[in-house]
């Protein structure tokens, strides 16, 4: 493969390559051992850099600018390990010096500065990807897969006729990752939903949320409903995290009778809409945030959803503002939620979240469960 690449070069270029001891040593190094994918990539980039450098030195019409070497350095940062990238940078420096020796005007301070900055960025990229154990764009695709898995896990199951649900997640700063997530389980006539809020916002909280979503999703439906939050608390106790905290609200709804149970662990209270009176009732369920005390005890609340009723679960990003009281934020949320009733809970949920989150820079989540 390497020999075929060399044969594609013009005869004059091949003659020059054979006379340069450094390139001869480089060629022999490539021939040693097994030619892995990384060596092929390195060989291709190095030969391309040499070809650009030699073409630039003999080009009088500006068709092969030496600035193209910047692309070689960026490609090395994405595709090579640090050791191979350093060798590639050596080739780029050699060709830059060759061009400067051949034509001083071709390599100015601006070009040297551009190549130096690009080399630093490429080394940072290569070092980060090497720590992760992935090369190329595989690390980015892994994050995308994790994000998609988190979003799929937050999708509510299809419920029987007479019931509806809506989930809206809005991450701070337009990030794809955030500290709010939803897990749900539907088996028989029982629907279980947990809305979890990891302290922090955006990408900072996203890594912990990704880990917890898998753990909490596995616990939901696997343990008795009254043991779900204590089991989550025990899991966090074993992690011994020093940073942040986790709040959660857990709801179990009997889709046959409409009876439900709400448990909260330091989370903003759930709210029920009573279609009969047209009023919103704030839940009294309460408990300590997860992971703080070894033995979690929650005070649950029981209720019933009748036709036309709805239950709202939300995170503090919708109701908390610096210097403002939590009750004032809940009152504003309920005032905005009044518009959900005439236009339908499903169609107005996203508008409600976007309206409440407009003045805040925090992750926001809303879960609406209603009975038709």
Coordinates of C-alpha atoms in Angstrom, one line a residue:
X1 CA 0.0 0.0 0.0
X2 CA 2.8 2.4 1.0
X3 CA 4.8 1.6 -2.1
X4 CA 1.8 2.2 -4.3
X5 CA 1.4 5.7 -2.7
X6 CA 5.0 6.5 -3.4
X7 CA 4.7 5.3 -7.0
X8 CA 1.9 7.8 -7.6
X9 CA 4.3 10.7 -7.0
X10 CA 6.0 12.4 -10.0
X11 CA 9.5 11.0 -10.8
X12 CA 11.2 14.2 -9.8
X13 CA 9.6 14.1 -6.4
X14 CA 10.6 10.5 -5.9
X15 CA 14.2 11.4 -6.7
X16 CA 14.2 14.1 -4.1
X17 CA 12.7 11.9 -1.5
X18 CA 15.4 9.3 -2.0
X19 CA 18.1 11.9 -1.4
X20 CA 16.8 13.1 2.0
X21 CA 18.1 10.8 4.9
X22 CA 15.2 11.9 7.2
X23 CA 12.6 10.7 4.7
X24 CA 14.5 7.5 4.1
X25 CA 14.5 6.8 7.8
X26 CA 10.8 7.7 7.9
X27 CA 10.1 5.2 5.1
X28 CA 12.0 2.4 6.9
X29 CA 10.1 3.2 10.1
X30 CA 6.8 2.7 8.3
X31 CA 8.0 -0.6 6.9
X32 CA 8.8 -2.0 10.4
X33 CA 6.2 -4.2 12.0
X34 CA 2.6 -4.4 11.1
X35 CA 1.1 -1.6 9.0
X36 CA -1.9 -0.7 11.2
X37 CA -4.6 1.7 10.2
X38 CA -3.0 4.5 12.1
X39 CA 0.3 4.0 10.2
X40 CA -1.6 4.1 6.9
X41 CA -3.2 7.3 7.9
X42 CA 0.1 8.7 9.1
X43 CA 1.8 7.7 5.9
X44 CA -0.9 9.3 3.8
X45 CA -0.8 12.6 5.7
X46 CA 3.0 12.7 5.7
X47 CA 3.3 12.0 2.0
X48 CA 0.6 14.6 1.3
X49 CA 2.4 17.1 3.5
X50 CA 5.7 16.4 1.6
X51 CA 3.9 16.7 -1.8
X52 CA 2.3 20.0 -0.8
X53 CA 5.7 21.3 0.5
X54 CA 7.6 20.3 -2.7
X55 CA 4.8 21.5 -5.0
X56 CA 4.8 24.9 -3.2
X57 CA 8.5 25.3 -3.6
X58 CA 8.2 24.9 -7.4
X59 CA 4.9 26.6 -7.9
X60 CA 5.0 30.1 -9.5
X61 CA 1.2 30.6 -10.0
X62 CA 0.1 30.2 -6.4
X63 CA -1.9 27.0 -7.1
X64 CA -0.3 25.1 -4.2
X65 CA -0.1 27.4 -1.2
X66 CA 1.8 26.2 1.8
X67 CA -1.2 27.2 4.0
X68 CA -2.7 23.8 3.0
X69 CA -0.3 22.3 5.6
X70 CA -2.7 23.6 8.2
X71 CA -5.3 21.1 7.0
X72 CA -2.8 18.3 7.3
X73 CA -2.1 19.2 10.9
X74 CA -5.8 19.4 11.7
X75 CA -6.3 16.0 10.1
X76 CA -3.6 14.6 12.2
X77 CA -5.2 16.0 15.4
X78 CA -8.4 14.2 14.6
X79 CA -7.0 10.8 13.3
X80 CA -3.7 10.2 15.0
X81 CA -2.3 9.5 18.5
X82 CA 0.0 11.9 20.1
X83 CA 3.2 10.1 19.2
X84 CA 2.3 9.8 15.5
X85 CA 1.0 13.4 15.5
X86 CA 4.4 14.6 16.9
X87 CA 6.1 12.8 14.0
X88 CA 3.7 14.3 11.5
X89 CA 4.4 17.8 12.9
X90 CA 8.1 17.1 12.4
X91 CA 7.4 16.4 8.7
X92 CA 5.3 19.6 8.5
X93 CA 8.1 21.7 10.2
X94 CA 10.7 20.2 7.8
X95 CA 8.6 21.1 4.7
X96 CA 7.9 24.5 6.1
X97 CA 11.7 25.1 6.6
X98 CA 12.4 23.7 3.2
X99 CA 9.9 26.2 1.6
X100 CA 11.4 29.1 3.7
X101 CA 14.9 28.1 2.5
X102 CA 13.7 27.9 -1.1
X103 CA 11.6 31.1 -1.0
X104 CA 11.7 33.3 2.2
X105 CA 8.7 35.3 1.1
X106 CA 6.5 32.1 0.9
X107 CA 6.6 31.6 4.7
X108 CA 5.9 34.7 6.7
X109 CA 5.2 35.3 10.4
X110 CA 1.5 34.9 9.8
X111 CA 1.9 31.4 8.4
X112 CA 4.3 30.4 11.2
X113 CA 1.8 31.7 13.8
X114 CA -1.1 29.9 12.1
X115 CA 0.7 26.6 11.9
X116 CA 1.9 26.9 15.6
X117 CA -1.6 27.6 16.9
X118 CA -3.1 24.8 14.8
X119 CA -0.4 22.4 16.1
X120 CA -1.3 23.2 19.7
X121 CA -5.0 22.7 19.0
X122 CA -4.3 19.4 17.2
X123 CA -2.1 18.1 20.1
X124 CA -4.9 19.0 22.6
X125 CA -7.4 17.1 20.4
X126 CA -5.1 14.1 20.1
X127 CA -4.3 14.0 23.8
X128 CA -8.0 14.1 24.8
X129 CA -9.0 11.4 22.3
X130 CA -6.1 9.2 23.4
X131 CA -7.2 9.5 27.0
X132 CA -10.7 8.4 26.0
X133 CA -9.2 5.5 24.0
X134 CA -10.9 6.6 20.7
X135 CA -9.6 8.1 17.6
X136 CA -11.1 10.0 14.7
X137 CA -14.7 11.0 15.1
X138 CA -15.7 7.9 17.1
X139 CA -15.7 9.9 20.4
X140 CA -18.3 12.3 19.0
X141 CA -20.4 9.5 17.6
X142 CA -20.4 7.8 21.0
X143 CA -21.6 11.0 22.7
X144 CA -24.4 11.3 20.1
X145 CA -25.4 7.7 20.8
X146 CA -25.5 8.3 24.5
X147 CA -27.6 11.5 23.9
X148 CA -30.0 9.6 21.7
X149 CA -30.3 6.8 24.3
X150 CA -31.1 9.3 27.0
X151 CA -33.8 10.9 24.9
X152 CA -35.3 7.5 24.0
X153 CA -35.3 6.5 27.6
X154 CA -37.2 9.7 28.4
X155 CA -40.0 8.9 26.0
X156 CA -43.3 7.9 27.7
X157 CA -44.8 4.5 26.8
X158 CA -48.0 4.3 24.8
X159 CA -50.9 4.4 27.2
X160 CA -54.4 3.0 26.7
X161 CA -57.3 5.0 25.5
X162 CA -58.4 7.7 28.0
X163 CA -54.9 8.7 29.0
X164 CA -52.3 11.1 27.6
X165 CA -48.8 12.1 28.5
X166 CA -46.3 14.8 27.4
X167 CA -42.6 15.2 28.2
X168 CA -40.7 18.4 27.5
X169 CA -36.9 18.7 28.2
X170 CA -35.2 22.0 27.6
X171 CA -31.4 22.1 28.3
X172 CA -29.5 25.2 29.3
X173 CA -27.7 27.0 26.6
X174 CA -29.1 24.9 23.8
X175 CA -26.9 21.9 24.9
X176 CA -27.8 18.4 24.0
X177 CA -27.0 17.2 27.5
X178 CA -28.5 18.3 30.8
X179 CA -29.1 17.4 34.3
X180 CA -32.8 16.7 34.0
X181 CA -34.1 13.3 32.8
X182 CA -37.2 11.2 32.9
X183 CA -37.5 7.4 33.3
X184 CA -40.8 5.5 33.0
X185 CA -42.3 2.0 33.2
X186 CA -45.7 0.7 32.1
X187 CA -46.8 -2.7 33.2
X188 CA -50.3 -4.0 33.5
X189 CA -52.5 -1.2 34.6
X190 CA -49.6 0.6 36.5
X191 CA -47.7 3.6 35.1
X192 CA -44.5 4.6 37.0
X193 CA -42.8 7.9 36.2
X194 CA -39.7 9.5 37.8
X195 CA -38.5 13.0 37.0
X196 CA -34.9 13.5 38.2
X197 CA -32.9 16.7 38.5
X198 CA -29.1 16.4 38.9
X199 CA -27.6 19.6 40.4
X200 CA -25.8 21.8 37.9
X201 CA -26.8 22.5 34.3
X202 CA -26.0 21.8 30.7
X203 CA -23.0 19.6 29.9
X204 CA -21.6 19.8 33.5
X205 CA -24.5 17.8 34.9
X206 CA -25.0 15.8 31.7
X207 CA -22.3 13.2 32.5
X208 CA -23.8 12.3 35.9
X209 CA -27.4 12.4 34.4
X210 CA -26.3 9.9 31.7
X211 CA -25.0 7.4 34.4
X212 CA -28.0 7.9 36.7
X213 CA -30.6 7.5 34.0
X214 CA -29.4 4.0 33.3
X215 CA -29.3 3.1 37.0
X216 CA -32.6 4.6 37.9
X217 CA -34.2 3.2 34.8
X218 CA -33.1 -0.2 35.8
X219 CA -34.6 0.2 39.3
X220 CA -37.9 1.5 38.1
X221 CA -40.3 -1.4 37.7
X222 CA -37.8 -3.8 39.2
X223 CA -38.4 -2.8 42.9
X224 CA -41.6 -2.2 44.7
X225 CA -42.9 1.4 44.0
X226 CA -42.5 2.4 47.7
X227 CA -38.9 1.2 47.6
X228 CA -37.8 3.1 44.4
X229 CA -36.6 6.3 45.9
X230 CA -34.9 4.5 48.9
X231 CA -33.1 2.2 46.4
X232 CA -32.0 5.3 44.4
X233 CA -30.8 6.9 47.6
X234 CA -28.8 3.7 48.5
X235 CA -27.2 3.7 45.0
X236 CA -26.1 7.3 45.4
X237 CA -24.7 6.6 48.9
X238 CA -22.5 3.9 47.4
X239 CA -21.2 6.3 44.7
X240 CA -19.8 8.7 47.4
X241 CA -20.1 11.8 45.2
X242 CA -18.6 14.9 46.6
X243 CA -20.2 17.3 44.1
X244 CA -23.8 18.3 43.9
X245 CA -27.0 16.6 44.8
X246 CA -29.9 14.9 43.2
X247 CA -33.7 15.5 43.6
X248 CA -36.5 13.3 42.2
X249 CA -40.2 13.0 42.2
X250 CA -41.8 9.6 41.7
X251 CA -45.4 8.9 40.6
X252 CA -47.3 5.7 40.4
X253 CA -50.7 5.9 38.6
X254 CA -53.3 3.1 38.4
X255 CA -54.7 3.6 34.9
X256 CA -57.7 1.6 35.7
X257 CA -59.0 3.6 38.7
X258 CA -57.0 6.8 38.3
X259 CA -55.6 6.6 41.8
X260 CA -52.0 7.8 42.1
X261 CA -49.2 8.1 44.7
X262 CA -46.6 10.8 44.7
X263 CA -43.3 10.7 46.5
X264 CA -40.7 13.4 46.5
X265 CA -37.0 13.6 47.5
X266 CA -36.2 17.3 47.8
X267 CA -38.0 18.0 44.5
X268 CA -40.5 20.8 43.8
X269 CA -44.0 19.7 44.6
X270 CA -46.2 18.0 42.0
X271 CA -49.4 19.8 41.0
X272 CA -52.8 18.3 40.2
X273 CA -55.5 20.1 38.1
X274 CA -59.0 19.3 39.3
X275 CA -61.3 19.7 36.3
X276 CA -64.4 19.7 38.6
X277 CA -63.3 22.9 40.5
X278 CA -60.9 24.3 37.9
X279 CA -58.3 24.7 40.6
X280 CA -54.7 23.6 40.9
X281 CA -53.7 21.7 44.0
X282 CA -50.1 21.6 45.2
X283 CA -48.9 18.2 46.5
X284 CA -47.7 17.9 50.1
X285 CA -45.4 15.0 49.4
X286 CA -41.9 15.7 50.7
X287 CA -38.6 14.1 51.5
X288 CA -34.8 14.7 51.7
X289 CA -32.7 15.0 48.6
X290 CA -31.1 11.8 47.4
X291 CA -27.7 10.7 48.6
X292 CA -27.6 12.8 51.7
X293 CA -28.8 10.5 54.5
X294 CA -28.3 6.8 54.6
X295 CA -32.0 6.0 55.5
X296 CA -34.4 7.9 53.2
X297 CA -37.9 8.4 54.5
X298 CA -40.5 10.0 52.2
X299 CA -43.9 11.3 53.1
X300 CA -46.1 10.2 50.1
X301 CA -49.4 11.8 49.0
X302 CA -52.3 9.9 47.5
X303 CA -54.9 11.2 45.0
X304 CA -57.2 10.4 42.1
X305 CA -57.2 11.6 38.5
X306 CA -60.7 11.8 37.2
X307 CA -61.7 12.6 33.6
X308 CA -60.3 16.0 32.7
X309 CA -57.8 16.0 35.5
X310 CA -54.1 16.3 35.0
X311 CA -50.8 15.9 37.0
X312 CA -47.8 18.2 36.5
X313 CA -44.2 17.2 37.4
X314 CA -41.5 19.8 36.8
X315 CA -37.9 20.7 37.9
X316 CA -36.8 23.8 39.7
X317 CA -35.5 25.3 36.5
X318 CA -39.1 26.3 35.7
X319 CA -39.9 27.9 39.1
X320 CA -36.7 29.1 40.8
X321 CA -35.1 32.4 40.2
X322 CA -32.3 34.1 42.2
X323 CA -33.8 36.3 44.9
X324 CA -37.3 35.0 44.3
X325 CA -39.4 32.8 46.5
X326 CA -40.2 29.3 45.3
X327 CA -43.9 29.7 46.0
X328 CA -43.9 32.8 43.8
X329 CA -42.4 30.8 41.0
X330 CA -45.0 28.0 41.4
X331 CA -47.8 30.6 41.3
X332 CA -46.4 32.0 38.1
X333 CA -46.2 28.4 36.7
X334 CA -49.8 27.7 37.5
X335 CA -50.9 31.0 36.1
X336 CA -49.2 30.1 32.8
X337 CA -50.6 26.6 33.0
X338 CA -54.1 27.9 33.0
X339 CA -53.7 28.3 29.2
X340 CA -53.1 24.5 28.9
X341 CA -56.7 23.8 29.9
X342 CA -58.6 25.3 26.9
X343 CA -56.0 24.3 24.2
X344 CA -55.2 20.9 25.6
X345 CA -52.4 19.7 27.9
X346 CA -50.4 18.0 25.1
X347 CA -50.3 20.9 22.6
X348 CA -49.5 23.6 25.2
X349 CA -46.8 21.9 27.3
X350 CA -43.8 23.0 25.2
X351 CA -45.0 26.5 25.0
X352 CA -45.4 26.6 28.8
X353 CA -41.8 25.4 29.3
X354 CA -40.4 27.9 26.7
X355 CA -42.3 30.7 28.4
X356 CA -41.2 29.9 31.9
X357 CA -37.6 29.2 30.8
X358 CA -37.2 32.4 28.8
X359 CA -35.9 34.4 31.7
X360 CA -33.7 31.6 33.1
X361 CA -30.5 29.9 32.2
X362 CA -31.1 26.5 33.6
X363 CA -32.2 23.0 32.6
X364 CA -36.0 22.7 32.5
X365 CA -38.3 19.7 32.4
X366 CA -42.0 19.2 32.5
X367 CA -44.1 16.0 32.6
X368 CA -47.8 16.2 32.1
X369 CA -50.1 13.2 32.7
X370 CA -53.8 13.7 32.1
X371 CA -57.0 11.7 31.9
X372 CA -59.4 12.3 29.1

